[in-house]
XYZ file of C-alpha atoms in Angstrom:
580
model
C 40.438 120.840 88.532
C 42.074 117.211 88.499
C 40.940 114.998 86.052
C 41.428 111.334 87.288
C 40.492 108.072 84.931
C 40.915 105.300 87.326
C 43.102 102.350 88.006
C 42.083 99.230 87.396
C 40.666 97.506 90.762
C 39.645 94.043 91.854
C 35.621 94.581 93.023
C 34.570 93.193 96.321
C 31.535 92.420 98.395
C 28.650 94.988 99.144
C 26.345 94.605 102.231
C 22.698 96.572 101.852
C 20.808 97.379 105.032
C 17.246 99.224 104.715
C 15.214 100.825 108.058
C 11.690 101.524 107.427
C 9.116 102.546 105.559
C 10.141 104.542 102.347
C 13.655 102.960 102.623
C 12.317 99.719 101.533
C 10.067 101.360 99.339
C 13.573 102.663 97.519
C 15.048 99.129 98.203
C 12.147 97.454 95.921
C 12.953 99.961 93.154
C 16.350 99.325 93.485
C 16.518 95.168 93.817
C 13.774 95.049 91.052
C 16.871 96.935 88.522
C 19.088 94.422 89.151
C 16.253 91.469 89.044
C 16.248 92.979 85.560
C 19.506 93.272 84.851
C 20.136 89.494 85.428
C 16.986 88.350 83.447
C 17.658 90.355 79.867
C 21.342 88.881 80.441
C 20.170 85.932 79.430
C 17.149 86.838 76.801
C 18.396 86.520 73.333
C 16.257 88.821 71.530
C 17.729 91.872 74.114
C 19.778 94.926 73.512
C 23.216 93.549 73.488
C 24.658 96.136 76.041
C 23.087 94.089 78.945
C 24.642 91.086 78.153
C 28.071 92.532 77.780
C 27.621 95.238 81.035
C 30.960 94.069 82.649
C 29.196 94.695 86.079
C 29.658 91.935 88.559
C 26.511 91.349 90.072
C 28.031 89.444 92.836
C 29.133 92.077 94.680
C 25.350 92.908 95.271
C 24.293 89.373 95.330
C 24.742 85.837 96.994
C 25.120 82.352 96.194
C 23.676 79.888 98.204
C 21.346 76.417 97.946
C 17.672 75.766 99.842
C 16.973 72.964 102.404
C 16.286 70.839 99.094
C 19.827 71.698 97.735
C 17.938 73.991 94.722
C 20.499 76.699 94.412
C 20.023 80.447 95.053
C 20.836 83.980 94.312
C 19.789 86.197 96.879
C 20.649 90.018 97.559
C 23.117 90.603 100.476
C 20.519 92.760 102.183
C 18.901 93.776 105.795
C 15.571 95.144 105.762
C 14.063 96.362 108.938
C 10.753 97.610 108.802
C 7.132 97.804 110.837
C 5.383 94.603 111.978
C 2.695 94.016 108.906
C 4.646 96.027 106.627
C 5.075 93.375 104.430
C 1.688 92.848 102.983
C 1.380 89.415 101.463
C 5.240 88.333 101.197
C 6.055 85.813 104.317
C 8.655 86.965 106.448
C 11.025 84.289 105.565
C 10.458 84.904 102.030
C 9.437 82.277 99.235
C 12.608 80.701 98.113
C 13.239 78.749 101.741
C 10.802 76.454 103.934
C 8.683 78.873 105.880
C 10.584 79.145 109.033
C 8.210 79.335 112.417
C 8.935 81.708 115.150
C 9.426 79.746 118.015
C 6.741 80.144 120.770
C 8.683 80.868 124.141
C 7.316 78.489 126.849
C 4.720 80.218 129.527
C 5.418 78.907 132.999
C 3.864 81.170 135.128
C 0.336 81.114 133.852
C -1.997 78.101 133.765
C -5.190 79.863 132.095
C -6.747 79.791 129.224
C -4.858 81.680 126.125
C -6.361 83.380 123.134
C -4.300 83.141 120.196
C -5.467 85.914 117.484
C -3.855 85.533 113.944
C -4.397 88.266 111.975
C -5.920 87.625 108.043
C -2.748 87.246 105.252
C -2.839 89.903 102.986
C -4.078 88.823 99.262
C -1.730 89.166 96.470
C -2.422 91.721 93.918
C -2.858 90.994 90.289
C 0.968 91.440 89.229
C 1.631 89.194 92.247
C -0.628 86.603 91.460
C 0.761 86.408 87.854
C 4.526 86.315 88.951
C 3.750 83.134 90.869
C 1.639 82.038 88.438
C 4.965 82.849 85.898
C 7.350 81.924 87.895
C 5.280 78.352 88.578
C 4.957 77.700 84.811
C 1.141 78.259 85.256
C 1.156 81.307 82.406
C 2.435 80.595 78.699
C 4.858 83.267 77.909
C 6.300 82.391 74.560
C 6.418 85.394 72.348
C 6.244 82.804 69.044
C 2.967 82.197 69.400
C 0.822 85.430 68.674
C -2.132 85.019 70.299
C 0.131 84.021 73.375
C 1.700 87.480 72.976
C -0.955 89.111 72.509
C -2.674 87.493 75.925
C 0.790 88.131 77.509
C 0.093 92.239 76.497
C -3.040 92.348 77.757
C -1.770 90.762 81.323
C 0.730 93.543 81.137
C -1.033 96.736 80.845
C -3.937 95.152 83.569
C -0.873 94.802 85.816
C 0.767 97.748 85.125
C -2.672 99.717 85.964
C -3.193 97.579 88.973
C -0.015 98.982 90.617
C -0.913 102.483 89.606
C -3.820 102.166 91.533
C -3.279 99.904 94.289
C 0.466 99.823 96.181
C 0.078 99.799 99.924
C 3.499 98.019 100.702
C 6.995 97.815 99.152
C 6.748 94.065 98.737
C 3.404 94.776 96.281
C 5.841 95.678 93.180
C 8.672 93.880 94.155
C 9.884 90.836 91.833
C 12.806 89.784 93.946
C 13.641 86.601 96.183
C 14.849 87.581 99.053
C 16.708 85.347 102.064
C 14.959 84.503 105.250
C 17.420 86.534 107.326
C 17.127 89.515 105.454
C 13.369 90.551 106.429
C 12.727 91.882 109.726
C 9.945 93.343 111.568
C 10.061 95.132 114.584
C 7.495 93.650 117.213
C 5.473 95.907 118.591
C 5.861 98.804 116.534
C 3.445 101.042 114.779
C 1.874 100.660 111.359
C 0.655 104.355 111.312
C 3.977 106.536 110.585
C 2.119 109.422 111.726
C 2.653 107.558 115.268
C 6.247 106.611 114.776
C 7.096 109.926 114.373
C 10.177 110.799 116.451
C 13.646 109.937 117.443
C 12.696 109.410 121.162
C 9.795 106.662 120.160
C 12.113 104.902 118.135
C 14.540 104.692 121.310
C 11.607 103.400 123.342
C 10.694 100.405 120.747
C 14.548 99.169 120.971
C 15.226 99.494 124.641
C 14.924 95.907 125.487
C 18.248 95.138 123.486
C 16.794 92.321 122.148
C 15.144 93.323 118.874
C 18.810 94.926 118.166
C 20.864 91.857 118.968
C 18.056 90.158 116.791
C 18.943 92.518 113.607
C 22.221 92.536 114.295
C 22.639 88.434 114.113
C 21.006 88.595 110.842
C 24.161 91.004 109.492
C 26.137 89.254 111.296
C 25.492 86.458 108.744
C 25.731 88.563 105.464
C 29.081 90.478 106.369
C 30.796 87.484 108.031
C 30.257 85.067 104.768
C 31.877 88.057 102.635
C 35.522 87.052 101.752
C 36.574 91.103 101.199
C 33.252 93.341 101.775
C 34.113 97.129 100.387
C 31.517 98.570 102.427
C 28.090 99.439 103.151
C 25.989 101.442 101.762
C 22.719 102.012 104.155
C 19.432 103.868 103.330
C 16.898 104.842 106.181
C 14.229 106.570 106.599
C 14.824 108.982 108.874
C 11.785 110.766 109.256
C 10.633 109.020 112.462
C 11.439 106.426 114.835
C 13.276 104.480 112.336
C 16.598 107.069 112.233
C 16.826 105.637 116.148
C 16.400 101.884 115.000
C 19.688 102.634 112.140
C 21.979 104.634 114.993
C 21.686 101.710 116.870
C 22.660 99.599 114.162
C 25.352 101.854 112.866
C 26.990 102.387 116.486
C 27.499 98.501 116.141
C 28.783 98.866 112.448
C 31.279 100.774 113.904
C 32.503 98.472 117.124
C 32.867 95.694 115.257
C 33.275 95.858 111.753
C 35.815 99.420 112.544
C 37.506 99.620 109.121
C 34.137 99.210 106.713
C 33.086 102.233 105.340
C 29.585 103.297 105.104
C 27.644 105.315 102.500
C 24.496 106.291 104.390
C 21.091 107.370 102.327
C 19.349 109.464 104.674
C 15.642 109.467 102.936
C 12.792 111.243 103.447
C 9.068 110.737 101.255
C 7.593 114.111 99.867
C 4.136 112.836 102.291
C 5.934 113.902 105.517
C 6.372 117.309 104.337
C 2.537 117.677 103.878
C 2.156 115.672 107.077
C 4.941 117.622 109.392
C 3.017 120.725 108.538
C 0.110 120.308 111.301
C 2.878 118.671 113.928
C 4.601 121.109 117.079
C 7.647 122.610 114.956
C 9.661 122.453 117.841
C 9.608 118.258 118.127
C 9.898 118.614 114.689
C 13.465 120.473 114.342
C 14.748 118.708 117.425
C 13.893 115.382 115.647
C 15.490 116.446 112.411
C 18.828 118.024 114.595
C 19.063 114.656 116.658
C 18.764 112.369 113.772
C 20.772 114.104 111.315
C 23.688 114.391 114.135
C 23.566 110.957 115.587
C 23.094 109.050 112.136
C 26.148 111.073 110.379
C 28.066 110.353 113.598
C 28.519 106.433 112.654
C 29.080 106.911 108.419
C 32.093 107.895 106.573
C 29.460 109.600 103.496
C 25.707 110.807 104.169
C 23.831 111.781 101.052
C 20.353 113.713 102.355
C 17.719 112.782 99.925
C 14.008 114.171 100.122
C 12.524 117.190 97.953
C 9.617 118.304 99.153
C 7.876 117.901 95.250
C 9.995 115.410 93.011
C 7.153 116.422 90.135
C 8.461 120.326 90.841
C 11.833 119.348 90.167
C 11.322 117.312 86.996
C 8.243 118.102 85.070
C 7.653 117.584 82.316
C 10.352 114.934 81.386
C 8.822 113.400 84.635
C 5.554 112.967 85.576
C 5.853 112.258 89.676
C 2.734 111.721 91.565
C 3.859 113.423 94.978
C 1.635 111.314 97.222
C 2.372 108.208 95.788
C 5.732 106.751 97.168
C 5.391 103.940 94.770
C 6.437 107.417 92.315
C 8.640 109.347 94.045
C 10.996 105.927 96.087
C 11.657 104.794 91.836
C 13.430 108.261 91.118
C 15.699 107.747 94.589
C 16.464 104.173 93.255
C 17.509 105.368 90.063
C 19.691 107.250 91.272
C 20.880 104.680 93.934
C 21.559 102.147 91.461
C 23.645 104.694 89.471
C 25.692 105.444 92.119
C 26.612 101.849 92.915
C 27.286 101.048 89.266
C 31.559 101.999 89.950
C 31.475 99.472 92.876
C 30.966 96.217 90.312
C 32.732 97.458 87.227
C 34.128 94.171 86.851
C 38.077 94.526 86.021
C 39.784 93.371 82.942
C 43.504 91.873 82.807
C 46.549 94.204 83.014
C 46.697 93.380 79.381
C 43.057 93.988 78.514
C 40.679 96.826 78.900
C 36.775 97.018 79.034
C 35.228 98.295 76.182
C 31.660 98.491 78.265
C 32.671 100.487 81.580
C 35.464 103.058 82.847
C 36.165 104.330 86.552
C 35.560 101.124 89.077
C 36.205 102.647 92.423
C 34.820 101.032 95.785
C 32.986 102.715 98.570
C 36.210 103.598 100.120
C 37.605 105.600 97.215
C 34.358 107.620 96.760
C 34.393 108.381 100.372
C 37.767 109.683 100.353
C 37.381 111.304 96.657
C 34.441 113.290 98.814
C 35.418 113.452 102.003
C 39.072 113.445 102.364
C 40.634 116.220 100.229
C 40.928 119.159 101.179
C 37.584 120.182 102.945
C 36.630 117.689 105.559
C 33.259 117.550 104.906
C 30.706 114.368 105.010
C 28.002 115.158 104.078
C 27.730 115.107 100.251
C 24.707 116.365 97.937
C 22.848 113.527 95.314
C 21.756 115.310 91.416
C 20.605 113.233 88.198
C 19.450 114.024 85.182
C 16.653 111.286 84.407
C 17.061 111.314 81.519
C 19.904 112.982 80.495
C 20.723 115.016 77.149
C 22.617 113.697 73.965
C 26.160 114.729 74.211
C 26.283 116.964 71.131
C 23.599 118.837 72.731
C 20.874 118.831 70.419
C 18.209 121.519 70.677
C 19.942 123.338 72.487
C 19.629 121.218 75.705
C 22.710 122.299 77.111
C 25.190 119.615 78.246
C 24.844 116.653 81.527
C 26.293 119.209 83.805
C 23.430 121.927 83.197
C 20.950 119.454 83.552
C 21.577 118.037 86.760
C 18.368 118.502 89.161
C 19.136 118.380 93.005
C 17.389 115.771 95.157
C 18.875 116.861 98.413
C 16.369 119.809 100.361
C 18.068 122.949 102.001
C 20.807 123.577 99.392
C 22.162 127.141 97.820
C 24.093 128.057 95.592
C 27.856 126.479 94.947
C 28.967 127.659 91.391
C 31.881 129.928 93.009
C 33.159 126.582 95.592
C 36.678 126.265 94.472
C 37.072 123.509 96.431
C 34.099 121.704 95.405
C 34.871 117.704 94.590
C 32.448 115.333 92.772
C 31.894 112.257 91.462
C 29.857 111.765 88.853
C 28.325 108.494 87.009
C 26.991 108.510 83.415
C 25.303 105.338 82.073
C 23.524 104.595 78.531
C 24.170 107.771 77.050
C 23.473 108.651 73.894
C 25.796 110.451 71.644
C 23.246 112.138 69.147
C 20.072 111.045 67.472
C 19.398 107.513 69.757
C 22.613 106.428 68.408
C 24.543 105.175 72.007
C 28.130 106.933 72.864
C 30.718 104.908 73.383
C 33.568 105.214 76.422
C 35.974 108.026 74.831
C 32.717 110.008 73.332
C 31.294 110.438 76.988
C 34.731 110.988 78.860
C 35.704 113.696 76.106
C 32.428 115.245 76.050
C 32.414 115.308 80.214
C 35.713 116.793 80.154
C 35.158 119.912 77.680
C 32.219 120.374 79.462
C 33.777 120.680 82.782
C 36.626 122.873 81.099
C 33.610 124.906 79.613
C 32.193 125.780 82.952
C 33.138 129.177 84.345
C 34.057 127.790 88.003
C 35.350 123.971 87.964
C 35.597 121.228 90.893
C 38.677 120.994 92.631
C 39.137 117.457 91.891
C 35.915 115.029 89.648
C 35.836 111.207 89.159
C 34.288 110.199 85.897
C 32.706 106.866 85.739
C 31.028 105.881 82.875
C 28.799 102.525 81.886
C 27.316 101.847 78.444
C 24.582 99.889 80.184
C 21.213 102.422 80.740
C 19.068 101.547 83.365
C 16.427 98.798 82.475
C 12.794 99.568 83.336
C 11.103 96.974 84.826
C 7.552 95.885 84.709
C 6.732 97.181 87.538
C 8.384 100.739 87.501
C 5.737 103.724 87.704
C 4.201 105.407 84.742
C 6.084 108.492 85.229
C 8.099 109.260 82.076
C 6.565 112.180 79.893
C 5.981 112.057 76.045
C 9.025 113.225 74.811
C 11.369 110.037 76.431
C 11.257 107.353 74.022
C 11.489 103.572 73.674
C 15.391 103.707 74.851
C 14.941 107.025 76.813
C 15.869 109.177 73.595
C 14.849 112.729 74.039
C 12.135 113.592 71.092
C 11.737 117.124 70.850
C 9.247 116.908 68.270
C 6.596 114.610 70.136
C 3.506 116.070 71.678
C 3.042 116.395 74.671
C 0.952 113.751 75.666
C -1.332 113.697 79.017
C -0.843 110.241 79.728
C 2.323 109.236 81.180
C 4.402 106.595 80.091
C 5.592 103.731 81.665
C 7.253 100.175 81.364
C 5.590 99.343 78.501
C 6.499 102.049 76.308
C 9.859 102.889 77.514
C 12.574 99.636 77.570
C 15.479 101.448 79.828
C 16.972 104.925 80.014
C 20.305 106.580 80.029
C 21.080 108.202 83.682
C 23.680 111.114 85.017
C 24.003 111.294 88.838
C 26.576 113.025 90.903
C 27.303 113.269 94.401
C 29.065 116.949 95.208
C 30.770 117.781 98.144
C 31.055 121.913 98.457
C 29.602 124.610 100.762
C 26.014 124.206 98.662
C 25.307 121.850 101.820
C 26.172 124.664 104.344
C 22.074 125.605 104.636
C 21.122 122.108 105.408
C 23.612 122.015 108.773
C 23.312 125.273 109.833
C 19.138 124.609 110.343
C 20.118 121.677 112.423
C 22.537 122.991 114.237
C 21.103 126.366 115.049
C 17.598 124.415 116.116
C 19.174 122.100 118.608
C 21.096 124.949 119.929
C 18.250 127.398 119.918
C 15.551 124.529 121.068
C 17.846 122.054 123.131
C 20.791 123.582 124.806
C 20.296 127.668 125.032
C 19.858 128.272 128.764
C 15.603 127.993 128.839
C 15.803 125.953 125.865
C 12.030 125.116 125.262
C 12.799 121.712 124.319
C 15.195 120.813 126.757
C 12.569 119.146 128.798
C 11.187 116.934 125.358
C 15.020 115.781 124.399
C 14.917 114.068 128.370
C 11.958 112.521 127.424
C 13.518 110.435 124.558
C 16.225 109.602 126.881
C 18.999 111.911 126.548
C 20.967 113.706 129.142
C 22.475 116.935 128.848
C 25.923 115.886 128.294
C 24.327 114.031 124.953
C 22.744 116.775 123.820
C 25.889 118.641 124.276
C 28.081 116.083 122.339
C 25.306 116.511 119.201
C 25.548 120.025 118.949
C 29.556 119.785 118.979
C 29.467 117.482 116.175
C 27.327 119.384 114.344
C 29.177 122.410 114.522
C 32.311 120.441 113.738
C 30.473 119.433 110.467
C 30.246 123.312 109.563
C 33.609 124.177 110.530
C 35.030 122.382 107.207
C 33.377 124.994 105.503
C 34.724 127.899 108.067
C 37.345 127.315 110.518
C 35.546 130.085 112.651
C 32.126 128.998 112.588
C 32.225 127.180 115.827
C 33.590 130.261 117.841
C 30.442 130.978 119.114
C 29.171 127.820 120.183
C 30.242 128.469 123.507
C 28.548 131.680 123.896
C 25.362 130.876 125.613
């Protein structure tokens, strides 16, 4: 195993694109962290770790001023989703002047037209009082008592109003966004059991319009960048939306050639429960198809979807499974831990950071994972949320053992000699709430690793002594023994109420991308389905794959690819791909 503490690097700009449902779900979660991050930066009274994180936020974020010259900071995002999936937020946002979509002049019809304007939707109770914050209309001073004691009250009725009410991502979302970063597609489905294939997805972009129409609005958010590291995309690629990103990502690729992309390929636990009355063979072609033609156009695709988060983490978490509100906060968690490397901000030659260690962009993890000595793209996502104190009290076993997967279809990897990782550890605590500092983490990761009976062939540390904030309006999810700071108490009872916001500030977090042969289940099922269901002579779905537009040299090309994918692992598992 190779060790590697990294070189010091200059950080650079970071696009974010989101497509549909659940990915934007994951994209609130995730832009709400860093609305929180950049708000207890400037609180006084805060733990003094946020103020000092040495992450750049600009490399998420841009500057920029409103028709009225009021200045902005807006994320550096594209978010594609259904039309009317934004419940109450306008289209163009709140920061700007609402922006009219023009009304195309009718010249071959003289009639009478109906115009039907469907009903905005109302804002819910922690919207209302964000506007009403954010407007000045609510006293928040925490001086006067009986102002913070009316301020707690407001809290927990908001908190329970989004426990009980979230239809749409933008319900718990706290963020400005920029009028070119929302999109809806016209004419496409609110009801996701309808949008539920690759081939419908096709159908709703086949005009080439509504793609030129996303693509401008990238267009603007790359071309601004003055050095743009990469991209990392998350879809959800359950339905019709994996079409909607390949069609985005095939342009990535023409014209922005040399950008890497770090692809989230997402899935809610709902569609497992849902995909369980659908035709199984639509079904695995779907999953084939999208799996091969979205990992076609990225340099790094990380699966994520378990089919019960709660399975995986009970007790420490308490995941309502048919709530996506619950389960899209986990997958942002991790998310945001992942991108915490690509805004280390970098000290002088003659200085070094006393807050963060192992800044890397998105092309150094993609070659850390990809490009050693297994070619293989296609990377699995763990965390440990939270994770234990490093000196392993009660017996809790280090960060390594407690790593939970949240990638489906995986075995076992612990004999992969050829395994490589990168792993991210922010917040932790060294023993007894008391916070471990740079050296205690990177010398407790490495004895670790040297402890383990089989080791990676090559790991990236990166460590940050920033936890993840909890916002407001993160779930109630955390189980009684997290505390305040996400401390592990082993003595506390176990409670039946979960915990949420207002009990628990911010948390330490461990995730870890892994590329080894633990991935090898995951492409063999998609591979062996769209051989066995789309190109075996009297393939039964041949006739369904021509019906979503694809001819049989296509279908070919797929399964190639996919059995390229498995041939990293084997250099002889594609001899019998030409045996039918």
């Amino acid at each position: 195993m190779i060790f590697v503490r990294q070189k010091l690097l200059t950080m650079r700009e970071l696009v974010t694109i989101q497509v549909g449902t659940y990915a934007n779900f994951i994209g609130s979660h995730f832009w709400n962290f860093q609305d929180e991050l950049l708000g207890l930066a400037e609180e006084p009274n805060r733990d003094p770790l946020f103020k000092s994180s040495d992450l750049d936020m600009d490399v998420l974020y841009r500057t920029g001023e409103t028709q009225k010259g009021i200045p902005t900071y807006c994320p550096r995002l594209l978010s594609v989703g259904f039309q009317g999936s934004l419940g109450s937020l306008n289209i163009s946002g709140f920061l700007y002047d609402h922006i009219q979509s023009p009304n195309p002049d009718v010249l071959t019809w003289t009639g009478n037209v109906a115009r039907l304007v469907a009903e905005p939707h109302p804002k819910n109770l922690f919207l209302q009082s964000l506007y009403e914050e954010e407007h000045g209309k609510l006293d928040a001073s925490e001086d006067d008592p009986a102002s913070s004691l009316t301020k707690s009250i407001q809290d927990i009725a908001r908190v329970e109003c989004l426990e009980n009410d979230v239809k749409f991502w933008t319900d718990f979302s706290k963020v400005q966004y920029h009028p070119q970063s929302l999109y809806e597609l016209n004419n496409s489905w609110t009801d996701i059991n309808k949008f539920d294939n690759y081939g419908i997805g096709k159908d709703v972009l086949s005009g080439g319009l509504l793609l030129e129409e996303m693509n401008e609005r990238l267009r603007f958010f790359i071309e601004e960048c003055d050095h743009i590291q990469g991209i990392q995309f998350v879809v959800d690629d359950f339905g019709g939306f994996s079409a909607a990103a390949v069609e985005i990502l095939e342009d990535i690729a023409d014209e922005y050639t040399n950008t890497p992309v770090l692809l989230y390929s997402v899935r809610d636990p709902c569609v497992y429960a849902n995909a369980i009355n659908q035709k199984s063979i639509a079904r695995a072609l779907h999953d084939a198809v999208s799996f091969s033609r979205l990992s076609s156009y990225c340099h790094l695709m990380i699966p994520v979807g378990l089919p019960s988060v709660r399975r995986a983490f009970s007790p420490l978490l308490l995941v309502e499974d048919h709530k996506p509100y619950h389960t899209s906060a986990v997958y942002a968690s991790s998310m945001h831990s992942i991108s915490i490397p690509f805004r280390m901000q970098m000290p002088g030659p003659a200085t070094s950071s006393t807050f963060t260690s192992g800044a890397m962009d998105v092309g150094e993890i993609v070659h850390t994972l990809s490009g050693q000595s297994r070619q293989n793209m296609v990377t699995s996502l763990a965390i440990a949320m939270p994770p234990p104190s490093l000196i392993e009290e009660n017996n809790q076993g280090t960060i390594l053992r407690n790593l939970r997967s949240l990638t489906p279809e995986l075995k076992e990897d612990h004999e992969d000699l050829l395994a490589t990782e990168s792993l991210v550890v922010q917040g932790a605590f060294y023993s007894d709430g008391h916070r471990a500092t740079l050296s205690q983490v990177e010398d407790s990761l490495c004895a670790a690793y040297q402890r383990e009976p089989s080791k990676p062939l090559f790991s990236r540390l990166s460590v940050a002594l920033c936890p993840l904030p909890v916002p407001l309006p993160f779930p109630s999810i955390f189980g009684s023994k997290i505390g305040q700071h996400g401390e592990l108490e082993y003595d506390a009872v176990q409670g039946v109420r979960p915990r949420g916001s207002l009990d628990v500030e911010s948390i330490p977090m461990a995730t870890r991308l892994r590329s080894s042969c633990a991935i090898v289940p995951f492409l063999e099922k998609r591979s062996g389905d769209l051989r066995k269901y789309g190109i075996a002579r009297g393939a039964p779905g041949a006739g369904l794959l021509c019906g979503w537009g694809f001819e049989k040299d296509e279908v070919d090309d797929m399964g190639e690819h996919l059995v390229k994918l498995l041939t990293a692992f084997d250099p002889h598992s594609g001899t019998a791909s030409d045996s039918d």
